[in-house]
Coordinates of C-alpha atoms in Angstrom, one line a residue:
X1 CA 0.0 0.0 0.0
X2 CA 1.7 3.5 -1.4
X3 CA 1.6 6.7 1.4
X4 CA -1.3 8.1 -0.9
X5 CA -3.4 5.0 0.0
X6 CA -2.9 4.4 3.4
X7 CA -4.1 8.0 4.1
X8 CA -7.2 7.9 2.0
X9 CA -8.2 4.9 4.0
X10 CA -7.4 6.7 7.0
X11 CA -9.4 9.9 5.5
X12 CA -12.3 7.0 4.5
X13 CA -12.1 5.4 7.7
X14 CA -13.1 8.5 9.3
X15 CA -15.9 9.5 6.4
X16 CA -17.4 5.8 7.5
X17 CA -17.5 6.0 11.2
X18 CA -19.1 9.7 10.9
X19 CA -22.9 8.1 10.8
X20 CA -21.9 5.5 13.3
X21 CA -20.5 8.1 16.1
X22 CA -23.6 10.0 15.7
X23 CA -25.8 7.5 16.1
X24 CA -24.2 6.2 19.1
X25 CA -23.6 9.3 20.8
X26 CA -27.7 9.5 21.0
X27 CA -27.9 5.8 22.0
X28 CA -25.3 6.7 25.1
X29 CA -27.5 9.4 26.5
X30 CA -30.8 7.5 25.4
X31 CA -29.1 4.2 27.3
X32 CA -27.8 6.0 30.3
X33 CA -31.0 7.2 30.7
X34 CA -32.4 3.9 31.0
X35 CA -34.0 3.3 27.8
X36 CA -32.8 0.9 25.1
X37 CA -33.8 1.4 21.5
X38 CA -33.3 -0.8 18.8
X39 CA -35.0 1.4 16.1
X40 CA -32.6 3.3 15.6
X41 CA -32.2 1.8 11.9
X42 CA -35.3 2.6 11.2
X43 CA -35.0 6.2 12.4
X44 CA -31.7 6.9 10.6
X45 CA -33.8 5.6 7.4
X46 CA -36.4 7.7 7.3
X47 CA -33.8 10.7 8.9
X48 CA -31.9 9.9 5.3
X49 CA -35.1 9.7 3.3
X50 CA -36.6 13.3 5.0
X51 CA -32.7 15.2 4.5
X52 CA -32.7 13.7 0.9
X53 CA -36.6 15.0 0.0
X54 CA -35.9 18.5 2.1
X55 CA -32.9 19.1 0.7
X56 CA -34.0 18.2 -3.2
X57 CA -37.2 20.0 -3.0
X58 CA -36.1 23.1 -0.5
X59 CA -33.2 23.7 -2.6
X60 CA -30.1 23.1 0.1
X61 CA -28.9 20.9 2.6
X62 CA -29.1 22.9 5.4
X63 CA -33.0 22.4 4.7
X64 CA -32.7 18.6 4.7
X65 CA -30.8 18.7 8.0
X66 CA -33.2 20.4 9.4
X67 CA -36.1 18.5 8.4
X68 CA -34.4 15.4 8.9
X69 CA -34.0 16.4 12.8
X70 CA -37.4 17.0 13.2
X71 CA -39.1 13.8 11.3
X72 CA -36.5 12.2 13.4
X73 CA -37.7 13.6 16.3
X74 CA -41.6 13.1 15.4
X75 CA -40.5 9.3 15.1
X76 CA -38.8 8.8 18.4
X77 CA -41.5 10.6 19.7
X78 CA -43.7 8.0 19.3
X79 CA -41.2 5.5 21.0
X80 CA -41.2 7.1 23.9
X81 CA -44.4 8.0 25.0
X82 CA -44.8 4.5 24.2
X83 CA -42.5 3.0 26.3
X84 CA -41.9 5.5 29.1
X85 CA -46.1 6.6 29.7
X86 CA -47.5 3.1 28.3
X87 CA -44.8 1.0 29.4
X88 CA -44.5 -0.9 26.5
X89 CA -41.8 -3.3 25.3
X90 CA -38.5 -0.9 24.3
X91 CA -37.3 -4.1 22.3
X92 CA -40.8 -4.8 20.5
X93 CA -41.3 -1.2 19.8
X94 CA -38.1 -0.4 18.5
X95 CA -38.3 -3.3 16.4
X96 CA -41.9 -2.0 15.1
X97 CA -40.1 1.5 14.3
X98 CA -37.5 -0.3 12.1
X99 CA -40.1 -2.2 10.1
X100 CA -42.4 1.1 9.9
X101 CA -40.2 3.6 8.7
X102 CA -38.2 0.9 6.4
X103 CA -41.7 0.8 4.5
X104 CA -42.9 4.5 4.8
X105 CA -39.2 5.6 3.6
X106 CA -39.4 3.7 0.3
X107 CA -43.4 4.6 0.0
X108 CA -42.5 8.0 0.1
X109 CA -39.6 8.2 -2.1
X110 CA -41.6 6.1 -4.6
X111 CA -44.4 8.6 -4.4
X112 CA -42.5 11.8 -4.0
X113 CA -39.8 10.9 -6.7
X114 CA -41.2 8.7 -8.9
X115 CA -45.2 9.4 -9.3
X116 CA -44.3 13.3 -9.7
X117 CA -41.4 13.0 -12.2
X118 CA -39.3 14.6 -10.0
X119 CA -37.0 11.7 -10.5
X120 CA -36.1 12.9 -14.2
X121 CA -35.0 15.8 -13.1
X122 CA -32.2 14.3 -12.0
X123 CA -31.8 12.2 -8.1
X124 CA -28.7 14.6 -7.3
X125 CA -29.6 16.8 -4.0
X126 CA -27.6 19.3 -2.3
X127 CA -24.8 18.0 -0.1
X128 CA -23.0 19.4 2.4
X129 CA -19.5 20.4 1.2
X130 CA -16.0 19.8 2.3
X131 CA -14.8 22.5 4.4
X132 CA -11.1 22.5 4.9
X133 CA -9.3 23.7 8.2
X134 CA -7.2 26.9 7.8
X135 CA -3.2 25.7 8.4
X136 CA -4.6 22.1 10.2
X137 CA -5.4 21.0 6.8
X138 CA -1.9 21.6 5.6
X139 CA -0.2 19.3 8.3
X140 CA 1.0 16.2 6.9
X141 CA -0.9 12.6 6.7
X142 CA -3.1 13.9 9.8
X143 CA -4.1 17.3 7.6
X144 CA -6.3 15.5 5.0
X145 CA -7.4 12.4 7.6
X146 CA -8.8 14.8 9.7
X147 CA -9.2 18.0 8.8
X148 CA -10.4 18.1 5.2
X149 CA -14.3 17.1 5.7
X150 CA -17.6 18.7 5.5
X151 CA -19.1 20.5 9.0
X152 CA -21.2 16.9 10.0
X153 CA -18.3 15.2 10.8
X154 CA -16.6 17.8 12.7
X155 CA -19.6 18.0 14.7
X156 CA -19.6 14.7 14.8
X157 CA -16.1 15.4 16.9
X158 CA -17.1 18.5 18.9
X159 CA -19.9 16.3 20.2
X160 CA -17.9 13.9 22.0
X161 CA -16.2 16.0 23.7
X162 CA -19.6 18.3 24.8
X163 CA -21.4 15.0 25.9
X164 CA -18.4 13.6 27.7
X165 CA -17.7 17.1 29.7
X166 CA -22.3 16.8 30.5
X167 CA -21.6 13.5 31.4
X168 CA -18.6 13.7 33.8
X169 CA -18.6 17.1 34.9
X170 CA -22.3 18.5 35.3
X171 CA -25.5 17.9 37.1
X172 CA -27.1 17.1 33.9
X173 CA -25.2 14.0 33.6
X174 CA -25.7 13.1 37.2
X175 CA -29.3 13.2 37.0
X176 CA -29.3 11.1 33.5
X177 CA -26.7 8.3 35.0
X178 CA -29.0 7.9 38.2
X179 CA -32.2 8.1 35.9
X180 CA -30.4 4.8 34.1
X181 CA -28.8 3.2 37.2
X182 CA -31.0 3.4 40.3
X183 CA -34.1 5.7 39.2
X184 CA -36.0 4.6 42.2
X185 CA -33.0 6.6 44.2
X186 CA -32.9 9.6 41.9
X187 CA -36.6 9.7 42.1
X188 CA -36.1 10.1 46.5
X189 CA -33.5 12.5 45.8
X190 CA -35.9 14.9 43.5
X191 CA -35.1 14.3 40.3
X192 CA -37.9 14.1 37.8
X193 CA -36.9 10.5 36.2
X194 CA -39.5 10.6 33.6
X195 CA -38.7 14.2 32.4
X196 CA -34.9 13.3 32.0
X197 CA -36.3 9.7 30.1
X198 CA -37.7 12.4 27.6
X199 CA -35.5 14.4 27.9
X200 CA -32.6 12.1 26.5
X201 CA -34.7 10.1 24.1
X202 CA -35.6 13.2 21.9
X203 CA -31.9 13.8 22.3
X204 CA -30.9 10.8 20.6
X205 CA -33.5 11.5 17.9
X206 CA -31.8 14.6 17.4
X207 CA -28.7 12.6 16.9
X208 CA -30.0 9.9 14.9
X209 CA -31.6 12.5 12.7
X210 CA -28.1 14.0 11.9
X211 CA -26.6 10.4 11.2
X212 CA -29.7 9.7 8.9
X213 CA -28.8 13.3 7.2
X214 CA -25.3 12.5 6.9
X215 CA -25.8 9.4 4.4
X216 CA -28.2 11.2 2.5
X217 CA -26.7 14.7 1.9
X218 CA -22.6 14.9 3.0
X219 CA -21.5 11.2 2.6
X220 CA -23.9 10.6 -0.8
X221 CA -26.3 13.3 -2.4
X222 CA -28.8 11.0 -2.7
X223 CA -31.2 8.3 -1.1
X224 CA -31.8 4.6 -1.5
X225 CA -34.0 1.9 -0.5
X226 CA -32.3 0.6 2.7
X227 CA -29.0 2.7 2.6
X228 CA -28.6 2.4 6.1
X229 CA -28.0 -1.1 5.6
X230 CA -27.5 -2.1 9.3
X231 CA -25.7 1.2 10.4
X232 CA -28.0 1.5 13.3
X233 CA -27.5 -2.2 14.5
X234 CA -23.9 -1.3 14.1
X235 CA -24.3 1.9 16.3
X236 CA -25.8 -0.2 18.9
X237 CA -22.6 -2.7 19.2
X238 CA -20.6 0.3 19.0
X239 CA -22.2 1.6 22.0
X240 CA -21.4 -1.6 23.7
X241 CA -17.9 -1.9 22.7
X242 CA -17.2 2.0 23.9
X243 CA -18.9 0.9 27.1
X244 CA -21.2 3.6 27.2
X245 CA -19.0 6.4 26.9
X246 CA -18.5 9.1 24.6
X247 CA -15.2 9.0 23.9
X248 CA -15.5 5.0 23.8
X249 CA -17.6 5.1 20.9
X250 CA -16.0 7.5 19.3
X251 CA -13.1 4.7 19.4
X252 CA -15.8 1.7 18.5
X253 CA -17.1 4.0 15.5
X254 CA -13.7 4.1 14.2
X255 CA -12.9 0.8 14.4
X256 CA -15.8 -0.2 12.5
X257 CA -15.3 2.7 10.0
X258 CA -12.1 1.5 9.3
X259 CA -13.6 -2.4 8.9
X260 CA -16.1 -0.1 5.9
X261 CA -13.5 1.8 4.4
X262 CA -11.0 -1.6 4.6
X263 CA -14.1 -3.5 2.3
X264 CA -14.3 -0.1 -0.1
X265 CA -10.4 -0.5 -0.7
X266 CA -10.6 -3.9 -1.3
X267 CA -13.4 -3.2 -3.6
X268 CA -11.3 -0.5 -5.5
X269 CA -8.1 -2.0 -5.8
X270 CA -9.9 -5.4 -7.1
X271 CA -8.4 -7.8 -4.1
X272 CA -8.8 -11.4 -5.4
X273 CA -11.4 -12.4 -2.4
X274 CA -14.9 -12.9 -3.5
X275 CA -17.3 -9.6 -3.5
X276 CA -20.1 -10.7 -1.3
X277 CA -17.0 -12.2 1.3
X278 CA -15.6 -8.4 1.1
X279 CA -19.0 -6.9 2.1
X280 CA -19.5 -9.0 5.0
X281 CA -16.1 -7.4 6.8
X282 CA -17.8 -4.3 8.9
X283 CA -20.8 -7.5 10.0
X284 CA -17.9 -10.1 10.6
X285 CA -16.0 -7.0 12.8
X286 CA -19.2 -6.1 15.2
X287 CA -20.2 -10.1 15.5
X288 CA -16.5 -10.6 16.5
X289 CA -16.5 -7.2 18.6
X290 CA -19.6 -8.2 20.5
X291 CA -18.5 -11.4 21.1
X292 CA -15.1 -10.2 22.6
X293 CA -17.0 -7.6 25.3
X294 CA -20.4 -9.5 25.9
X295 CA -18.5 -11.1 28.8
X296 CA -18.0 -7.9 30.4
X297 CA -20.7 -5.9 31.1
X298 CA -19.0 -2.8 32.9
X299 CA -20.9 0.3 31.8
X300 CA -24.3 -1.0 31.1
X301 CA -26.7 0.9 33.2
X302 CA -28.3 -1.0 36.0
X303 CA -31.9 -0.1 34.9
X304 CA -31.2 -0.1 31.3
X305 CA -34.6 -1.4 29.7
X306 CA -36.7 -1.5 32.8
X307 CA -39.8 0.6 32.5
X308 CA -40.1 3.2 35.3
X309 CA -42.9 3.0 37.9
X310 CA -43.2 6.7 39.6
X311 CA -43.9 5.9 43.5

C-alpha cells in the first residue's frame, strides 16, 4: 500500500465511522438514561429519506438537515411515550419502528420521486460540502485524515467531547446516570426520572436524525432503499464496545469505519477475495467485537430497559 493510499483509507475510515459516532452518541444518552432502542435503523432511514426530500425540493442541505431532525424527532416521539407513559416493550417497539419507517421511507420516495417526475429531473440533492481547516489541513498525513471534511463530521467530533464534559462534569449528567442506574433513588432525591427519560430520548433523535442526514446529503447526495444497511444495529454494538462512553464510541465508530472503508479498498483495488466475502467485513468485525465484550458488562446501566414505575 503507497503513502497516498494508506491515508485515503485513514481519510475514509473516518468519512465511515461519521454516521456511526452520531448514532451512538444518542444511543449513550438514550441508554444511560435507562431506555434501550433498537429502532434506531429505522430512524436513521427515514432521517436519510426526510434530508434527501428536504434538501432536493427546499433547494439546500441545510434544509434537509433540518427537516431530517425534526421527522427524526416526530418518530422517536412516538417510542417514547410508548415506552416510558405506556410502558411498553423498548425491544418490541423499537423493532416495530424499524419495520415502519423501512416501509414509509421507500413509499414515500416512490411517491415523492417517482409518481411526480421529480426523479427525471435528475436524483442529485444538495450536499453538504467539504470545508477544509485553515493551516490544520496543511499538516502532513493527519491534515487530509482529519481535517479536510464537511461541517457533520466535525460536529460529529465537537460532540464527543460536549457530551463527555455533560456527562462527567455537570449535574445534567448526574441526573441522566441515576435516571439509568437506580431511578428509584434519583426519584427520593428529587429528580424528575420521567422528564430526563424524555429528555434524552428526543436527544438521541436529534442525533440519529443527523446520522440519517449524513448518508443522504454529506457522505452521498442521494437516497436509497435501505441505505442504512444495518448502520443503526452497528451503532448499537458500537455503543457496547465504547462501554457507554462518549469517547468509547468515538473509538468503537472508528474501528468499525475503518472495517467499511477496509471493504471499499478492497473493492477498488480489485483484491482477489470474492465480493459478497468483502462486504461481509464491517458485519464479521461487530459479530466478533460483541462477542469479545459481551462477557464484560462494565458500563451497562443498571436499569437499562426497565420501565419506570413513579412511587
Amino acid at each position: 500500500m503507497s503513502e497516498l493510499q494508506f491515508i485515503n483509507f485513514l481519510a475514509s475510515s473516518v468519512r465511515m465511522a461519521t454516521p456511526l459516532l452520531l448514532a451512538s452518541l444518542g444511543l449513550v444518552i438514550s441508554e444511560r438514561s435507562g431506555l434501550i432502542n433498537i429502532g434506531v435503523e429505522g430512524i436513521m432511514l427515514m432521517a436519510a429519506f426526510a434530508g434527501y426530500a428536504g434538501s432536493k425540493l427546499a433547494g439546500g442541505y441545510w434544509y434537509g438537515l433540518i427537516v431530517a431532525i425534526l421527522v427524526s424527532m416526530v418518530i422517536i416521539s412516538i417510542f417514547a411515550v410508548t415506552t416510558i407513559k405506556y410502558k411498553s416493550q423498548q425491544v418490541i417497539i423499537g423493532a416495530a419502528l424499524n419495520m415502519f419507517c423501512a416501509g414509509l421511507s421507500s413509499f414515500l420516495y416512490r411517491l415523492i420521486f417517482y409518481n411526480t417526475g421529480r426523479f427525471d429531473e435528475g436524483i442529485a440533492a444538495a450536499s453538504f460540502p467539504n470545508v477544509s481547516i485553515p493551516v490544520l489541513s496543511k499538516i502532513p498525513i493527519l491534515g487530509p485524515v482529519f481535517f479536510n471534511h464537511n461541517l457533520l463530521v466535525y460536529f460529529s467530533y465537537i460532540m464527543v467531547i460536549v457530551l463527555w464534559i455533560v456527562i462527567n462534569k455537570t449535574s445534567i449528567g448526574l441526573k441522566v446516570i441515576a435516571a439509568g442506574e437506580h431511578p428509584k433513588a434519583a426519584e427520593s432525591l428529587g429528580i424528575n426520572v420521567i422528564h430526563v427519560r424524555y429528555l434524552a430520548t428526543l436527544f438521541s433523535g436529534v442525533m440519529m436524525g443527523v446520522a440519517g442526514a449524513y448518508l443522504s446529503i454529506a457522505q452521498a447526495s442521494s437516497f436509497g432503499e435501505d441505505m442504512t444497511s444495518g448502520r443503526g444495529f452497528i451503532a448499537m454494538a458500537v455503543v457496547i464496545l465504547g462501554k457507554w462512553s462518549p469517547i468509547g464510541s468515538m473509538f468503537g465508530a472508528l474501528f468499525f469505519g475503518a472495517a467499511t472503508a477496509l471493504q471499499l479498498m478492497f473493492q477498488i483495488t480489485g483484491v482477489e477475495i470474492p465480493r459478497n466475502v468483502i462486504m461481509m467485513i464491517p458485519y464479521i468485525a461487530t459479530v466478533i467485537a460483541v462477542l469479545a465484550v459481551s462477557q464484560n458488562k462494565v458500563g451497562a446501566p443498571s436499569a437499562l430497559g426497565v420501565p419506570y414505575e413513579k412511587s
